[in-house]
């Protein structure tokens, strides 16, 4: 993170899937002590999806997966010959969000001998400089990283081409008023959840909202 402060440093990076699986093999659930839950097995819909991506489309893992939110007490940095900055060691590494991803990489490698060479995972690493503040800050990072609004299967259909066209028509095409056929009315197709309320709130005056 470009700006400096005395409380923490924050890094955005990419960690190889092979490295993450090796970390889980060596340290197991010790990596997840600050996480809200242990591994939920590969029976749930999301974890099956993670497993299938690893096996069938490993090169797509980075864009498909949300990645990790992690914390540490200290990191060491080095620069490669090409100027790239890399993390070489981490003290007290904890995964506060992304435990299912981490464990899935390990279990899919172990069970199916999956090739993780094309798997990469994005990571936000927060380094808490003040050790006395660790127990105060880490629970909040874990809570907020695990509390995003759930996206439903219905939400995921919102970008269907047919629905996008229907939305476009609803913004440009008037409809006949059922009670007075000499009048036209405006209709609003809600393609994505919350769309109408957001459109309403964006209007600058009450008159325009009405």
Short mmCIF file of C-alpha atoms in Angstrom, two decimals:
data_model
loop_
_atom_site.label_atom_id
_atom_site.label_comp_id
_atom_site.label_asym_id
_atom_site.label_seq_id
_atom_site.Cartn_x
_atom_site.Cartn_y
_atom_site.Cartn_z
CA UNK A 1 0.00 0.00 0.00
CA UNK A 2 1.56 3.33 -1.03
CA UNK A 3 0.82 5.33 2.14
CA UNK A 4 2.57 4.61 5.44
CA UNK A 5 1.11 4.29 8.91
CA UNK A 6 2.29 2.92 12.25
CA UNK A 7 -0.44 0.31 12.67
CA UNK A 8 -0.12 -1.92 9.59
CA UNK A 9 1.25 -2.51 6.10
CA UNK A 10 -0.83 -4.07 3.34
CA UNK A 11 0.36 -6.07 0.33
CA UNK A 12 -1.51 -7.33 -2.72
CA UNK A 13 0.15 -10.31 -4.31
CA UNK A 14 -0.24 -13.55 -6.21
CA UNK A 15 0.71 -16.85 -4.56
CA UNK A 16 1.26 -20.06 -6.59
CA UNK A 17 -1.24 -22.83 -5.90
CA UNK A 18 1.64 -25.26 -5.33
CA UNK A 19 3.02 -23.04 -2.56
CA UNK A 20 -0.37 -22.69 -0.90
CA UNK A 21 -0.98 -26.46 -0.97
CA UNK A 22 2.49 -27.06 0.50
CA UNK A 23 1.80 -24.58 3.31
CA UNK A 24 -1.42 -26.40 4.17
CA UNK A 25 0.34 -29.77 4.04
CA UNK A 26 3.04 -28.55 6.43
CA UNK A 27 0.94 -26.49 8.85
CA UNK A 28 -2.65 -27.69 8.37
CA UNK A 29 -5.36 -25.92 10.36
CA UNK A 30 -2.73 -23.87 12.20
CA UNK A 31 -2.96 -21.58 9.16
CA UNK A 32 -6.69 -21.13 9.85
CA UNK A 33 -6.65 -20.34 13.56
CA UNK A 34 -7.97 -16.84 12.81
CA UNK A 35 -10.53 -18.15 10.31
CA UNK A 36 -14.19 -18.52 11.23
CA UNK A 37 -14.42 -22.18 10.11
CA UNK A 38 -12.34 -25.20 9.22
CA UNK A 39 -12.49 -26.99 5.87
CA UNK A 40 -16.06 -28.02 4.97
CA UNK A 41 -15.00 -30.93 2.70
CA UNK A 42 -15.55 -31.11 -1.05
CA UNK A 43 -19.23 -32.01 -0.83
CA UNK A 44 -20.75 -28.53 -0.90
CA UNK A 45 -21.55 -26.77 -4.18
CA UNK A 46 -18.87 -24.08 -3.83
CA UNK A 47 -16.08 -26.43 -2.78
CA UNK A 48 -17.00 -28.85 -5.59
CA UNK A 49 -16.70 -25.91 -7.98
CA UNK A 50 -13.25 -25.05 -6.62
CA UNK A 51 -12.18 -28.69 -7.02
CA UNK A 52 -13.52 -28.92 -10.58
CA UNK A 53 -11.77 -25.70 -11.62
CA UNK A 54 -8.47 -27.02 -10.25
CA UNK A 55 -8.90 -30.28 -12.17
CA UNK A 56 -10.49 -29.08 -15.42
CA UNK A 57 -9.53 -25.42 -15.87
CA UNK A 58 -6.52 -24.66 -13.65
CA UNK A 59 -5.50 -21.69 -15.80
CA UNK A 60 -8.87 -20.04 -14.97
CA UNK A 61 -8.48 -20.35 -11.20
CA UNK A 62 -7.17 -16.80 -10.73
CA UNK A 63 -10.10 -14.99 -12.42
CA UNK A 64 -12.72 -17.37 -10.95
CA UNK A 65 -11.58 -17.37 -7.31
CA UNK A 66 -11.95 -14.54 -4.79
CA UNK A 67 -8.53 -15.24 -3.30
CA UNK A 68 -7.26 -14.92 0.25
CA UNK A 69 -7.41 -12.35 3.02
CA UNK A 70 -4.47 -13.04 5.31
CA UNK A 71 -2.54 -11.48 8.17
CA UNK A 72 1.01 -11.63 9.49
CA UNK A 73 3.23 -10.03 12.11
CA UNK A 74 6.21 -9.45 9.84
CA UNK A 75 7.37 -10.04 6.26
CA UNK A 76 10.73 -9.90 4.52
CA UNK A 77 10.92 -8.48 1.00
CA UNK A 78 13.50 -8.88 -1.75
CA UNK A 79 13.81 -7.55 -5.28
CA UNK A 80 14.52 -9.87 -8.19
CA UNK A 81 16.93 -8.94 -10.98
CA UNK A 82 14.01 -7.70 -13.10
CA UNK A 83 12.92 -5.32 -10.32
CA UNK A 84 9.94 -7.38 -9.19
CA UNK A 85 9.24 -7.26 -5.45
CA UNK A 86 8.70 -10.65 -3.79
CA UNK A 87 7.90 -11.79 -0.26
CA UNK A 88 10.58 -14.25 0.91
CA UNK A 89 9.37 -15.02 4.45
CA UNK A 90 6.34 -14.40 6.64
CA UNK A 91 6.00 -14.53 10.43
CA UNK A 92 2.73 -15.78 11.96
CA UNK A 93 0.92 -16.19 8.62
CA UNK A 94 -2.84 -16.59 9.10
CA UNK A 95 -5.57 -17.05 6.47
CA UNK A 96 -8.67 -15.26 7.77
CA UNK A 97 -10.70 -15.70 4.58
CA UNK A 98 -9.95 -18.31 1.92
CA UNK A 99 -9.52 -21.40 4.06
CA UNK A 100 -11.79 -23.41 1.77
CA UNK A 101 -9.66 -22.42 -1.23
CA UNK A 102 -6.43 -23.34 0.55
CA UNK A 103 -7.63 -26.71 1.80
CA UNK A 104 -9.23 -27.53 -1.57
CA UNK A 105 -5.91 -27.05 -3.32
CA UNK A 106 -4.24 -29.49 -0.92
CA UNK A 107 -7.00 -32.12 -0.99
CA UNK A 108 -7.43 -31.99 -4.78
CA UNK A 109 -3.67 -32.41 -5.22
CA UNK A 110 -3.63 -35.31 -2.74
CA UNK A 111 -6.74 -37.14 -3.97
CA UNK A 112 -6.58 -36.57 -7.73
CA UNK A 113 -2.85 -35.85 -8.24
CA UNK A 114 -3.93 -32.55 -9.80
CA UNK A 115 -1.35 -30.40 -11.58
CA UNK A 116 -1.22 -27.08 -9.72
CA UNK A 117 1.47 -25.51 -11.89
CA UNK A 118 -1.09 -23.29 -13.65
CA UNK A 119 -3.01 -22.39 -10.48
CA UNK A 120 -2.44 -18.95 -8.95
CA UNK A 121 -4.33 -17.24 -6.13
CA UNK A 122 -4.61 -13.54 -5.38
CA UNK A 123 -3.84 -12.52 -1.81
CA UNK A 124 -4.32 -9.47 0.38
CA UNK A 125 -1.80 -9.66 3.20
CA UNK A 126 -2.16 -7.28 6.15
CA UNK A 127 0.92 -7.02 8.35
CA UNK A 128 0.09 -5.85 11.88
CA UNK A 129 3.08 -3.84 13.10
CA UNK A 130 1.91 -3.42 16.68
CA UNK A 131 1.78 -6.90 18.24
CA UNK A 132 -0.35 -5.64 21.14
CA UNK A 133 -3.05 -4.57 18.68
CA UNK A 134 -3.10 -7.94 16.86
CA UNK A 135 -5.87 -9.50 18.92
CA UNK A 136 -8.03 -6.41 18.43
CA UNK A 137 -7.55 -5.96 14.69
CA UNK A 138 -7.43 -9.53 13.29
CA UNK A 139 -10.98 -10.49 14.46
CA UNK A 140 -12.38 -7.45 12.64
CA UNK A 141 -10.48 -8.32 9.44
CA UNK A 142 -11.88 -11.85 9.68
CA UNK A 143 -15.42 -10.63 10.37
CA UNK A 144 -15.52 -8.12 7.53
CA UNK A 145 -13.78 -10.41 5.03
CA UNK A 146 -16.43 -13.06 5.70
CA UNK A 147 -19.51 -10.83 5.72
CA UNK A 148 -20.03 -9.78 2.09
CA UNK A 149 -23.57 -9.95 0.74
CA UNK A 150 -24.24 -13.43 -0.61
CA UNK A 151 -24.65 -13.70 -4.38
CA UNK A 152 -27.45 -16.09 -5.32
CA UNK A 153 -27.84 -18.21 -8.46
CA UNK A 154 -30.64 -15.85 -9.46
CA UNK A 155 -28.23 -12.89 -9.25
CA UNK A 156 -25.80 -14.73 -11.52
CA UNK A 157 -28.39 -14.95 -14.32
CA UNK A 158 -28.65 -11.15 -14.43
CA UNK A 159 -26.07 -10.87 -17.23
CA UNK A 160 -28.01 -13.15 -19.58
CA UNK A 161 -28.09 -11.54 -23.05
CA UNK A 162 -31.89 -11.86 -23.29
CA UNK A 163 -32.38 -10.07 -19.96
CA UNK A 164 -29.96 -7.30 -20.96
CA UNK A 165 -31.99 -6.71 -24.14
CA UNK A 166 -35.22 -6.71 -22.13
CA UNK A 167 -33.73 -4.10 -19.80
CA UNK A 168 -32.72 -1.96 -22.78
CA UNK A 169 -36.27 -2.11 -24.17
CA UNK A 170 -37.74 -1.16 -20.80
CA UNK A 171 -35.69 2.05 -20.80
CA UNK A 172 -36.59 3.10 -24.33
CA UNK A 173 -40.05 1.67 -25.12
CA UNK A 174 -43.34 3.08 -23.84
CA UNK A 175 -46.35 0.87 -23.10
CA UNK A 176 -50.05 1.56 -23.60
CA UNK A 177 -51.92 2.49 -20.40
CA UNK A 178 -54.45 -0.28 -19.71
CA UNK A 179 -57.01 2.16 -18.29
CA UNK A 180 -56.63 4.88 -20.95
CA UNK A 181 -55.37 3.69 -24.29
CA UNK A 182 -54.69 7.28 -25.32
CA UNK A 183 -51.92 7.42 -22.76
CA UNK A 184 -48.51 5.78 -22.65
CA UNK A 185 -46.74 4.57 -19.54
CA UNK A 186 -43.14 3.89 -18.65
CA UNK A 187 -42.18 0.47 -17.33
CA UNK A 188 -38.99 -0.60 -15.57
CA UNK A 189 -37.49 -4.07 -15.87
CA UNK A 190 -35.33 -4.94 -12.85
CA UNK A 191 -32.52 -7.06 -14.28
CA UNK A 192 -30.24 -7.00 -11.23
CA UNK A 193 -31.24 -7.01 -7.57
CA UNK A 194 -31.57 -3.49 -6.16
CA UNK A 195 -31.40 -1.83 -9.58
CA UNK A 196 -34.63 0.14 -9.30
CA UNK A 197 -33.87 1.52 -5.84
CA UNK A 198 -30.39 2.56 -6.94
CA UNK A 199 -31.77 4.28 -10.08
CA UNK A 200 -34.26 6.11 -7.87
CA UNK A 201 -31.62 7.22 -5.38
CA UNK A 202 -29.40 8.55 -8.16
CA UNK A 203 -32.00 11.14 -9.17
CA UNK A 204 -30.95 14.56 -7.77
CA UNK A 205 -34.40 15.85 -6.71
CA UNK A 206 -37.66 14.50 -5.29
CA UNK A 207 -39.45 15.80 -8.37
CA UNK A 208 -37.27 13.72 -10.69
CA UNK A 209 -37.77 10.70 -8.46
CA UNK A 210 -41.54 11.06 -8.75
#
